[in-house]
Structure formats: structure tokens, C-alpha cells
Short mmCIF file of C-alpha atoms and ligand atoms in Angstrom, two decimals:
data_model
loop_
_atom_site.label_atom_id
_atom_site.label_comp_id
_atom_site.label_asym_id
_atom_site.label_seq_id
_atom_site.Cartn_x
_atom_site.Cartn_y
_atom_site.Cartn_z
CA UNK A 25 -29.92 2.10 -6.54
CA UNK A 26 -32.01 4.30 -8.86
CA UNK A 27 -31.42 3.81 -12.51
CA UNK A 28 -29.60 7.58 -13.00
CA UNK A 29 -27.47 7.09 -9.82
CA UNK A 30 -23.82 6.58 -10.32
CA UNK A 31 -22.01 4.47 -7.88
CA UNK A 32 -17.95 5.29 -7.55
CA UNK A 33 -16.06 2.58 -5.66
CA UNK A 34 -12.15 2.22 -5.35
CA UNK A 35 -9.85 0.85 -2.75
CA UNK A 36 -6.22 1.48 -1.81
CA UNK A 37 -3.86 -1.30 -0.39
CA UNK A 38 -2.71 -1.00 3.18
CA UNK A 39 0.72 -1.75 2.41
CA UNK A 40 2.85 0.62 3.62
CA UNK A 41 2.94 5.05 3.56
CA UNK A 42 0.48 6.45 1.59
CA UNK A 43 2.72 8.84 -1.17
CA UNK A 44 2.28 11.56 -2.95
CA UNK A 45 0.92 9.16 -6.15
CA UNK A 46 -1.23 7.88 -4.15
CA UNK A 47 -2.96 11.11 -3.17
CA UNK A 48 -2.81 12.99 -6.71
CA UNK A 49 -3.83 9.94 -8.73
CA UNK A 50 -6.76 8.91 -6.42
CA UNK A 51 -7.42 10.33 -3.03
CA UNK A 52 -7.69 13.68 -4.33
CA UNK A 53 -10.45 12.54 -7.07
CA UNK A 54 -11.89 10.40 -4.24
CA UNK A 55 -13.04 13.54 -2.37
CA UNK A 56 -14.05 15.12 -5.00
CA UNK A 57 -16.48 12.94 -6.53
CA UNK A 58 -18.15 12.90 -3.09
CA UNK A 59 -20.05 15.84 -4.40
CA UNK A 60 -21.95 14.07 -7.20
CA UNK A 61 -21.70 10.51 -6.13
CA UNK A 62 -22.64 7.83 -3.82
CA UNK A 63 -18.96 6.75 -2.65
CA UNK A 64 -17.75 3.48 -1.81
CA UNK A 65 -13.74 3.86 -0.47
CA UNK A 66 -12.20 0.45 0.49
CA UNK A 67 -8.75 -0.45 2.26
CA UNK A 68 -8.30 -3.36 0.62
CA UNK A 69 -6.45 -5.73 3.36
CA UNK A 70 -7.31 -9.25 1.00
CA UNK A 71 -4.99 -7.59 -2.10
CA UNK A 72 -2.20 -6.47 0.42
CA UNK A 73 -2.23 -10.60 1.47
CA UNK A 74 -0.80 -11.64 -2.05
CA UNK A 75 2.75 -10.28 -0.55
CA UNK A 76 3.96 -11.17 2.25
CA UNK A 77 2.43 -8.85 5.20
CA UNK A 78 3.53 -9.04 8.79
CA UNK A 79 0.92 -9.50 10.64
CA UNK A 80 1.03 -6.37 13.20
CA UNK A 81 2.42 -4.01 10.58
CA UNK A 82 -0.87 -5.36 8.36
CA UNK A 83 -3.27 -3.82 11.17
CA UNK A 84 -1.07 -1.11 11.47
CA UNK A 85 -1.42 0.15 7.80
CA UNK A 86 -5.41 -0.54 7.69
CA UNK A 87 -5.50 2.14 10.38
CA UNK A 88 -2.98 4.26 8.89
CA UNK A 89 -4.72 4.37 5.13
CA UNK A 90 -8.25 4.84 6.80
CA UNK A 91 -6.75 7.85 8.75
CA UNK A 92 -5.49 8.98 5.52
CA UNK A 93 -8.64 8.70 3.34
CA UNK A 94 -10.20 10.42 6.48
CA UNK A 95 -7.76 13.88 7.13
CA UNK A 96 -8.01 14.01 2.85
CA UNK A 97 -11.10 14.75 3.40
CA UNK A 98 -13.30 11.64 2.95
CA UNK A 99 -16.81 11.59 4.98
CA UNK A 100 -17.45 8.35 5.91
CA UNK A 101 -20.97 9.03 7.48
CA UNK A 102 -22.05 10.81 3.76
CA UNK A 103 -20.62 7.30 1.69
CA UNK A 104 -18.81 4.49 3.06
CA UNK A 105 -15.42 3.82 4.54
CA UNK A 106 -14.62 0.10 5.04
CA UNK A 107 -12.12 -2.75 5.08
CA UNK A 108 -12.39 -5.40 2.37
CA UNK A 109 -11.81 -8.19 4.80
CA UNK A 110 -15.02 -7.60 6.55
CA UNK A 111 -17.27 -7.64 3.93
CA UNK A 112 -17.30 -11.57 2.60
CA UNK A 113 -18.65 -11.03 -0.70
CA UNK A 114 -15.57 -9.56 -1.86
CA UNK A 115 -14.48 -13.66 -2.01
CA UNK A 116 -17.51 -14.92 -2.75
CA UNK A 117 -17.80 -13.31 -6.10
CA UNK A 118 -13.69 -13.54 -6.70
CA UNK A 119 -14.47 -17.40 -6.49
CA UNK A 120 -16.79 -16.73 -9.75
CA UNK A 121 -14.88 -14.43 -10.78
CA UNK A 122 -11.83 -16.54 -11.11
CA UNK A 123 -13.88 -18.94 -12.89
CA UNK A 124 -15.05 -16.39 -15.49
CA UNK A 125 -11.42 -14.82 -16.18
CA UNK A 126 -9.34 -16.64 -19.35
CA UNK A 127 -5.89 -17.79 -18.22
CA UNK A 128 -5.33 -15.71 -21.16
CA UNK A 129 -6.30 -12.32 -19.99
CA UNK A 130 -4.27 -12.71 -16.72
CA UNK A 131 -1.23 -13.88 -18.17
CA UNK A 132 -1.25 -10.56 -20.04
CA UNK A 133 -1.28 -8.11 -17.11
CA UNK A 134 1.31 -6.09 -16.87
CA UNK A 135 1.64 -5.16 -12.87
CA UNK A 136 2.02 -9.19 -12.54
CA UNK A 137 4.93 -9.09 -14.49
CA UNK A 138 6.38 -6.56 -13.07
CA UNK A 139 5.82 -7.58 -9.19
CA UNK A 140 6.59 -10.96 -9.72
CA UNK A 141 9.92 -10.32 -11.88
CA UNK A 142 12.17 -13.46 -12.54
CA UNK A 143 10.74 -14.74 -9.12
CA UNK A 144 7.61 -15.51 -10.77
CA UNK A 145 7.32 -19.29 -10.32
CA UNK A 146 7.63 -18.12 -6.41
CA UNK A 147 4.93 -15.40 -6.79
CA UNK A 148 1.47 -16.67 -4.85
CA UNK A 149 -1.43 -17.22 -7.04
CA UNK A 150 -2.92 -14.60 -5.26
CA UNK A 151 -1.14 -12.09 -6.86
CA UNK A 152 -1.69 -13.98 -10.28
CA UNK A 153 -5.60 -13.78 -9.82
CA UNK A 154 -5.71 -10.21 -7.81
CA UNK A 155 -7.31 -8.67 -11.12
CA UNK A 156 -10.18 -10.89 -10.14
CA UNK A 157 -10.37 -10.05 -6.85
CA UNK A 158 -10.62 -6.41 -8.07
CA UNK A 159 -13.49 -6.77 -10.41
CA UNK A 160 -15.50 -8.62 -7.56
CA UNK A 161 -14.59 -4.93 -5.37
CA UNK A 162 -16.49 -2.93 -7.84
CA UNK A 163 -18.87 -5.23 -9.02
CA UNK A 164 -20.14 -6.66 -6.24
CA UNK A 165 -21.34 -2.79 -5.60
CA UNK A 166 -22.48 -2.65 -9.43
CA UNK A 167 -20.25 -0.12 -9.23
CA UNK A 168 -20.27 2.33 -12.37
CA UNK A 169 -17.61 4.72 -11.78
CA UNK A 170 -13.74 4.02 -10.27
CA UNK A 171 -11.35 6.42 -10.01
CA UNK A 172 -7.47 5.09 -10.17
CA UNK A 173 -4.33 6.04 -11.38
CA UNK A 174 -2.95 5.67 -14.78
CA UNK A 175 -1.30 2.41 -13.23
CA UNK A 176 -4.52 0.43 -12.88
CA UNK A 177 -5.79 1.22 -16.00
CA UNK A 178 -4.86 -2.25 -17.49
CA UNK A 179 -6.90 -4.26 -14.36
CA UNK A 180 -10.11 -2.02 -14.72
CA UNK A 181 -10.17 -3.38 -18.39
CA UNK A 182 -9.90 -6.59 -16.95
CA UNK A 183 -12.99 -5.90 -14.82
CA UNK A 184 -15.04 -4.74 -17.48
CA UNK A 185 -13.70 -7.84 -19.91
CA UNK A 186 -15.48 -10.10 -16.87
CA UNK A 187 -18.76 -8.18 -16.44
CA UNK A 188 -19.35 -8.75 -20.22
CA UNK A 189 -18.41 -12.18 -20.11
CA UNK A 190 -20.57 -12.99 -17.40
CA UNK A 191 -23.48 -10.94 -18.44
CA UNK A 192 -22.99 -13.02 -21.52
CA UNK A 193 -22.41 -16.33 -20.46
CA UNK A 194 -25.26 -16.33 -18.00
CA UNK A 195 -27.66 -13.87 -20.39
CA UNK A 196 -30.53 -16.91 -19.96
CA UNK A 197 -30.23 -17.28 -16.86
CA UNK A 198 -30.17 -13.63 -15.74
CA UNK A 199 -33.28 -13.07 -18.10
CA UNK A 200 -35.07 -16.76 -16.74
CA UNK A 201 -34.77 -14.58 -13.33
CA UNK A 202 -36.26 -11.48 -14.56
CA UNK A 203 -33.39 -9.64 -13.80
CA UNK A 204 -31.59 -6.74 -15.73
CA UNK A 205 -29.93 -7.79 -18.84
CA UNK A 206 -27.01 -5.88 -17.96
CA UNK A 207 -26.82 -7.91 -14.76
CA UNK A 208 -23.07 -6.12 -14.14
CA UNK A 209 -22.45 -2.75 -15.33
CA UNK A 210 -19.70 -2.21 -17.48
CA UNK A 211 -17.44 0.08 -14.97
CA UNK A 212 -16.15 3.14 -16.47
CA UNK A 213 -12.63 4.01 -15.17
CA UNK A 214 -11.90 7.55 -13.95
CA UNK A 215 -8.45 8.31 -14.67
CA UNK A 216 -8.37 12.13 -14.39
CA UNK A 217 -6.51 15.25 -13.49
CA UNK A 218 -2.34 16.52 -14.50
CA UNK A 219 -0.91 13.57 -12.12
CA UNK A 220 -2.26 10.33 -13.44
CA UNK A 221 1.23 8.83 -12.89
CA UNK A 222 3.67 10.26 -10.14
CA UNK A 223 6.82 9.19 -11.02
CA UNK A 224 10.05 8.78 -8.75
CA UNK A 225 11.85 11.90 -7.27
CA UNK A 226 14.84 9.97 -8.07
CA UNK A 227 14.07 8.39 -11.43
CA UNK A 228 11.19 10.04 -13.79
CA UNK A 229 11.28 6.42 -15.29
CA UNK A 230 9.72 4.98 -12.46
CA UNK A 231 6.37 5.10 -11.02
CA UNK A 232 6.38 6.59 -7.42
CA UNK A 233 5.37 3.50 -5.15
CA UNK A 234 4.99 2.51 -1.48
CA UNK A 235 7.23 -0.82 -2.19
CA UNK A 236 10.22 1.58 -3.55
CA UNK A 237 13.39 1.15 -1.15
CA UNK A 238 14.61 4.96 -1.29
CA UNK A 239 12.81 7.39 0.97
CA UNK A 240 13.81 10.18 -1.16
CA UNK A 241 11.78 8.74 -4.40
CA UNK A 242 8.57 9.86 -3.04
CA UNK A 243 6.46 12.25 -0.36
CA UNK A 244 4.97 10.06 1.96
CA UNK A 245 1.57 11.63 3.66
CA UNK A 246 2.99 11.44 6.78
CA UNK A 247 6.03 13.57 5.72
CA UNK A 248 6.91 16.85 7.80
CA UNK A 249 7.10 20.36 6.06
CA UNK A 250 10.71 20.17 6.47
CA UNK A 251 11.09 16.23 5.19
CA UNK A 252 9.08 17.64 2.19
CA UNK A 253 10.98 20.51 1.43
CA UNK A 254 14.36 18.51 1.32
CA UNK A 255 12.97 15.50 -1.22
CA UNK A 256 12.02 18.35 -4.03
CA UNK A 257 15.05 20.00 -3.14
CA UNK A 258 16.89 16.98 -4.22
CA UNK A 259 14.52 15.54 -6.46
CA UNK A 260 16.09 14.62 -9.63
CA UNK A 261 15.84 17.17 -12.50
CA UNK A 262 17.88 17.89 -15.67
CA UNK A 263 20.36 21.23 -16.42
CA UNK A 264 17.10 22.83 -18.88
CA UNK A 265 15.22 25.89 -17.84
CA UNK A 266 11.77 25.32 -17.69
CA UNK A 267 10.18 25.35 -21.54
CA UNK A 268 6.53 27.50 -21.88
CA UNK A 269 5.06 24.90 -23.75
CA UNK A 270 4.20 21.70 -22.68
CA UNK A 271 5.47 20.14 -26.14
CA UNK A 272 8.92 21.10 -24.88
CA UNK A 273 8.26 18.34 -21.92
CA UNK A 274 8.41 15.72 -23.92
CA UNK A 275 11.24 13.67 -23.28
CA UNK A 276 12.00 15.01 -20.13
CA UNK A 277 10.35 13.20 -17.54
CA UNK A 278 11.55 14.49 -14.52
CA UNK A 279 10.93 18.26 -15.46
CA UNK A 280 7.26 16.69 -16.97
CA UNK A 281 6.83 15.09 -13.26
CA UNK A 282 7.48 18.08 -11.24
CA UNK A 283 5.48 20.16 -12.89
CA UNK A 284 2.52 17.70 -13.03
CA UNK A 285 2.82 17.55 -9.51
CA UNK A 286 2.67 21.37 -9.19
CA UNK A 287 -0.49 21.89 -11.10
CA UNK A 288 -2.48 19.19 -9.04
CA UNK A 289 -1.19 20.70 -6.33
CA UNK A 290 -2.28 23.97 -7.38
CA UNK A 291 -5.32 22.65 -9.57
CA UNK A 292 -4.37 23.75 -12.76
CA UNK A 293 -3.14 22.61 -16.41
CA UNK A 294 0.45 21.65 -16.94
CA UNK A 295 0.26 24.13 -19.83
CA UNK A 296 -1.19 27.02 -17.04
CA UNK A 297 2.30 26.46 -14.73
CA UNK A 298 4.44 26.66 -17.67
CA UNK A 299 2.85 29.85 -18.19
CA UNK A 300 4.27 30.86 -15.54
CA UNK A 301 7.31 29.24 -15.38
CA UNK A 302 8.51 28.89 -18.70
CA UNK A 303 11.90 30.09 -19.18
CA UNK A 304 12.98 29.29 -15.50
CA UNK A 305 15.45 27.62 -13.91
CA UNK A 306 14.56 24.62 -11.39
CA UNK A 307 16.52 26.16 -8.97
CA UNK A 308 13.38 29.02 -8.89
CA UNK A 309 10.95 26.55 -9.58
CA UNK A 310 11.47 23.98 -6.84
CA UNK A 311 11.38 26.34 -3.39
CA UNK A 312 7.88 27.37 -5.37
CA UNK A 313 7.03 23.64 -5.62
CA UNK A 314 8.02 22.99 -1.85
CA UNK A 315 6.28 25.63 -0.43
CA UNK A 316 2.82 24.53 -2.49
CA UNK A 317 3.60 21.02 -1.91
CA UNK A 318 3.74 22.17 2.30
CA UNK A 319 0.89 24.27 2.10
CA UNK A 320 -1.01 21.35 0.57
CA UNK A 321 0.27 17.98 2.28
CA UNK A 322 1.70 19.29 5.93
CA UNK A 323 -2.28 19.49 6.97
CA UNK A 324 -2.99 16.72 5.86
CA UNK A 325 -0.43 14.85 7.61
CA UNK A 326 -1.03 16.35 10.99
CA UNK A 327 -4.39 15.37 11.19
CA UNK A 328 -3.40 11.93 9.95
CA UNK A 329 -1.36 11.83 13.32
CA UNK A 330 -3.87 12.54 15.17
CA UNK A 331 -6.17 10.29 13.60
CA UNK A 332 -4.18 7.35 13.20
CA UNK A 333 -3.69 7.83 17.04
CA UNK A 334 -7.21 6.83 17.78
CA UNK A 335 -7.68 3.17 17.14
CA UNK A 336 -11.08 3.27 18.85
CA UNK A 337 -12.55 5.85 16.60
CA UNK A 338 -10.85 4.54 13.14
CA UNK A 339 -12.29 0.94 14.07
CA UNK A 340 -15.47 2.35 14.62
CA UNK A 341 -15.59 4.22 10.94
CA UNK A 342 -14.80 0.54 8.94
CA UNK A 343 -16.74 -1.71 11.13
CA UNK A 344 -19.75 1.12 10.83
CA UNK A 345 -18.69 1.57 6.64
CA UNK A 346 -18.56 -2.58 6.67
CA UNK A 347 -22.15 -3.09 7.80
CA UNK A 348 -23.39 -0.58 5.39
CA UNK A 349 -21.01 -2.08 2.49
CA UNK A 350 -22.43 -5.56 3.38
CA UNK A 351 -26.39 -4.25 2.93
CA UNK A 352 -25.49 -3.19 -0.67
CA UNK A 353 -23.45 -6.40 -1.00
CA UNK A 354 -25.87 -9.03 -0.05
CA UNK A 355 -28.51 -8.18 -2.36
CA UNK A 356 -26.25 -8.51 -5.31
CA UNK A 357 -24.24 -11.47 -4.24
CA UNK A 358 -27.86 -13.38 -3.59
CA UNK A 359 -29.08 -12.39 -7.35
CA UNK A 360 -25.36 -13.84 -8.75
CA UNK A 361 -26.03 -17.33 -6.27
CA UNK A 362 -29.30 -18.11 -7.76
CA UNK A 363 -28.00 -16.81 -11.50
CA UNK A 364 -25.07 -19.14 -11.31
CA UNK A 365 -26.97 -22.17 -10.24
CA UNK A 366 -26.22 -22.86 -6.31
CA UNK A 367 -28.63 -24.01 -3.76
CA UNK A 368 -29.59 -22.18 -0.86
N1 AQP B 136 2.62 6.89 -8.74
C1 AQP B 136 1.31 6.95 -8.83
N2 AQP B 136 0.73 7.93 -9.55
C2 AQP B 136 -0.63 8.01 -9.64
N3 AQP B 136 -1.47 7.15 -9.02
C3 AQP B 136 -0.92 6.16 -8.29
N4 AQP B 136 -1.45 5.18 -7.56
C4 AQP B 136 -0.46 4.44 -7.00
N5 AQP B 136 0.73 4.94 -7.36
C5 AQP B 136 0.49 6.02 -8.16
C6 AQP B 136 -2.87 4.96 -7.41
O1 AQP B 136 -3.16 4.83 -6.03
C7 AQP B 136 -4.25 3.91 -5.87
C8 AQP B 136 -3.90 2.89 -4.84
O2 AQP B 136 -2.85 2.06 -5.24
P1 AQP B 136 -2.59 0.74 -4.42
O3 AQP B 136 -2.15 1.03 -3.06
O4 AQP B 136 -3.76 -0.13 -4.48
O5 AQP B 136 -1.47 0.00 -5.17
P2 AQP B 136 -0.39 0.44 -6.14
O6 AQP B 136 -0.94 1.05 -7.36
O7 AQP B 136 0.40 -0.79 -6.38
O8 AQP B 136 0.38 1.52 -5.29
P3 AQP B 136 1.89 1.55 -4.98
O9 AQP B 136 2.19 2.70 -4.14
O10 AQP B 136 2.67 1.43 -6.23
O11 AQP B 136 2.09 0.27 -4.08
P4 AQP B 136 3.08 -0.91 -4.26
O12 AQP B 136 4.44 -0.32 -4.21
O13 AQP B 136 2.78 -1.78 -3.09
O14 AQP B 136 2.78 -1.56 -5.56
C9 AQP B 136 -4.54 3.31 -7.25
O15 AQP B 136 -5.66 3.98 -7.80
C10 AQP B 136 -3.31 3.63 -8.03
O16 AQP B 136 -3.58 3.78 -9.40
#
């Protein structure tokens, strides 16, 4: 990689429909930083392991989110389009990873609190330690850019806390190599755009997410025109008319979600739809929203269909993306073996 080169990486779990969150806070910023970057875009099959997976729905979903990352618009023959499983080094540097990482740090992370709940003495470790596993994603790339959603801000903290800690623990050894100082970049997270967070159609409280039991809390990728139509017609909103400034969003977070979601959509400011807007009722507002929302995510769901239909061609994209993920990989992962002190 040439010094001035920025590398983005970022993964999505295969865990069930790819939502509206999903797309807005990341996809969308996945395809666009195509233009000016050397892309890395992961289904990340090892993090979807530390719940419970059935096996067959498991494969299932890999093929599903590559067929999504793929009809958003992601070229996998211009960067790379891969499954974590199939590139090893993922593991091999968690291993280190998890032996860099303070007890501390993890215990403070929120999205382990909040998927393990009460239950959290039955949670797997794997979900304790899946921070880890995410640093070793982007680092094993010396990755220097990864866009996520507002959600995932907490982990890529985590990730850079590690690649300073190791730089720092093994600063003689990296130097008694000759290599870099800075062995691991510090990775700068990318958290951009009106739609950060999606929140629930039902509950502006709550972030929109695949593991959410009602349907109606989110637009799934996959969703027909009509099926996306009826969720913002009975998405959750409150008696208000629409203010024009965005100041008059504040504590209203459904009203604040919609229109968020309109000017991604639409690729403007939340202050720009209010503009427009301001001063109407929801019941004007939301056929507006639908129709955008169709124009924008119907496409994109046909052509996940067809896609996701051909197993042949999808399998060919990540085991093609793999190979080239694993040439980038290797290099790195042999510089950390000798830097850390193994044999062979
Ligand atoms: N609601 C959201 N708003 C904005 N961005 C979001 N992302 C997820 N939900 C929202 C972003 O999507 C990327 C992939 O997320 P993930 O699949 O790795 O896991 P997640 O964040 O745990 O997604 P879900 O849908 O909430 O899954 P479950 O229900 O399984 O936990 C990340 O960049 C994330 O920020």
C-alpha cells in the first residue's frame, strides 16, 4: 500500500434482512467511498457465530448480504467482496488481539450489555470478546478508514485503543524488525451522513435492528413497494406538524427519524427537508416519504432477488474477494508472527 493510500474496510453480519439502518448508516457510504478508496467489504459470518445461527439459515444470509452489498451498488472486481470465514487471519490476529484487550475495556462496551441483558452469565464469550475480533477485521488490512453507523462507534474506539497498545507494547520489537513505528494505523471511523442511527418505525427510542421481533419496526431490503409504503404509513409519529427548524426536532424522535430518513434518501440536510416541510402535517409528509423511500429501495430489492437467486455467481464473488483479501492479509499477519515472538 503506498504511504498516501487510504484503505476503507467494514463488514456487515449475515444475520438476518438487511434494513433500512443498515443501508443509510453504511451501505450507502460503502459505495460511495468506492470513488476515492481502495475498498475492503466483509460479511462477517465469525461475528454472526457469537448467537446462535442455524446452520442453513447461516449460508442463507451470507448469500443474501453479499447480494445486497452487490444490487447497492458495490463492485467487487474494482475492491473486494469477501466472507470473513475464509480468510484465517481474521482469528489469527483476534487470538493476539484478545491478549492485548484489558478485561477492563470490554467489560465497558455497551452493545454487550445490551445483547446479553440479564442472560449475561449465559452469553458465549464470543460475544464478550467480538470487539476483538473486529479490530483484527480492520487491522489485519491496516485499514485506515471504516465506515459504520453511529451504533459501532463505541467498538471502533476499542480498535484503535488496541492498535496503540500494541504498537506500544511491541515498539522494540517492531523497530528491532525495521518495520514502521506505527506498525497498526490508528483507524479513523467514518460515521457520516443525516441517518447515523435509524431508529424503530414503531419506537423512535429504539435503534432499527435485524434481531427486532416486529416486521413493522423497520424496511427490510427485500421489502416490496407496496410492503414499504404500508410500514411509513403506520410508522409511529406524534400529533405535531412538521417544525422548519431542526431545533424544533429535538425531543421528538420519531418526527427527527423520519425525516432523517428522508434526506438520506433524498441526499440532503435535515435542515434542507424541513425547508420544505416545515409547517406540515405527517399525514402530507409520509405518502412523500413512501414514494422516495420506493423510488430509492424497490430497485434495489429486485435486483437483490435476482442476485440472491444465483448461488453460483455470489460464491464465485467471495471466494474470488477471499483470495485477494488473503494476499493483503498474509503479508501483515507474517510481520505481527515474527513481531510477537513465534517460530516459523
Ligand atoms: N439502525 C441503524 N442505523 C444506522 N446504522 C446501522 N447499522 C445497523 N443498524 C443501524 C450499521 O450497519 C452496519 C452493520 O451492522 P451489523 O449487521 O454488523 O450489526 P448491528 O449493528 O448489530 O446491526 P443490527 O441490524 O442491529 O443487527 P442485530 O439486530 O443482529 O444486532 C454497522 O455499520 C452498523 O453500525
Amino acid at each position: 500500500m503506498s504511504a498516501d493510500l487510504q484503505r476503507v474496510f467494514s463488514g456487515i453480519q449475515p444475520t438476518g434482512d438487511l434494513h433500512l439502518g443498515n443501508y443509510l448508516g453504511a451501505i450507502k457510504n460503502f459505495v460511495a467511498l468506492q470513488k476515492s478508496h481502495e475498498c475492503i467489504y466483509c460479511v462477517v459470518d465469525m461475528h454472526a457465530l457469537t448467537e446462535w445461527q442455524d446452520p442453513t439459515e447461516l449460508v442463507g444470509n451470507i448469500r443474501e448480504v453479499t447480494a445486497g452489498f452487490l444490487s447497492c451498488g458495490i463492485d467487487p472486481k474494482a475492491h473486494i467482496v469477501f466472507n470473513q470465514s475464509q480468510v484465517s487471519q481474521h482469528a489469527e490476529l483476534a487470538w493476539i488481539f484478545n491478549c492485548v484487550a484489558r478485561m477492563g475495556w470490554l467489560n465497558r462496551m455497551t452493545q454487550f450489555k445490551d445483547k446479553a441483558g440479564k442472560n449475561r452469565e449465559n452469553a458465549s464469550t464470543g460475544l464478550f470478546t467480538y470487539p476483538n475480533l473486529m479490530a483484527a477485521d480492520i487491522l489485519v488490512y491496516k485499514a485506515t478508514h471504516v465506515p459504520v453507523g453511529e451504533d459501532q462507534k463505541q467498538h471502533l474506539e476499542l480498535a484503535r485503543d488496541i492498535a496503540k497498545k500494541f504498537n506500544n507494547d511491541f515498539a522494540q520489537s517492531i523497530k528491532a524488525q525495521g518495520l514502521e513505528e506505527e506498525f497498526f494505523p490508528i483507524p479513523e471511523p467514518l460515521i457520516t451522513g443525516p441517518a447515523t442511527r435509524v431508529m424503530s418505525l414503531r419506537d423512535g427510542s429504539r435503534k432499527m435492528s435485524k434481531s427486532e421481533p416486529s416486521e413493522m419496526s423497520r424496511i427490510n431490503l427485500k421489502d416490496d413497494a407496496d410492503t414499504i409504503a404500508k410500514k411509513i404509513r403506520k410508522a409511529k409519529t406524534d400529533p405535531q406538524a412538521l417544525p422548519s427548524e431542526e431545533k424544533g426536532l429535538e425531543g421528538r424522535p420519531e418526527a427527527d427519524n423520519l425525516v432523517g430518513i428522508f434526506a438520506a434518501l433524498s441526499d440532503q440536510s435535515k435542515a434542507q427537508v424541513l425547508k420544505q416541510f416545515g409547517g406540515k402535517q405527517f399525514s402530507e409528509f409520509k405518502p412523500e416519504l413512501a414514494e422516495l423511500a420506493v423510488s430509492v429501495l424497490a430497485p434495489i430489492g429486485q435486483e437483490m432477488a435476482r442476485i440472491a437467486d444465483d448461488s453460483t455467481y455470489i460464491e464465485a464473488v467471495l471466494s474470488d474477494g477471499a483470495e485477494r483479501a488473503r494476499a493483503i492479509a498474509a503479508p501483515i499477519m507474517c510481520d505481527v508472527r515474527r513481531i510477537v515472538g513465534y517460530i516459523g
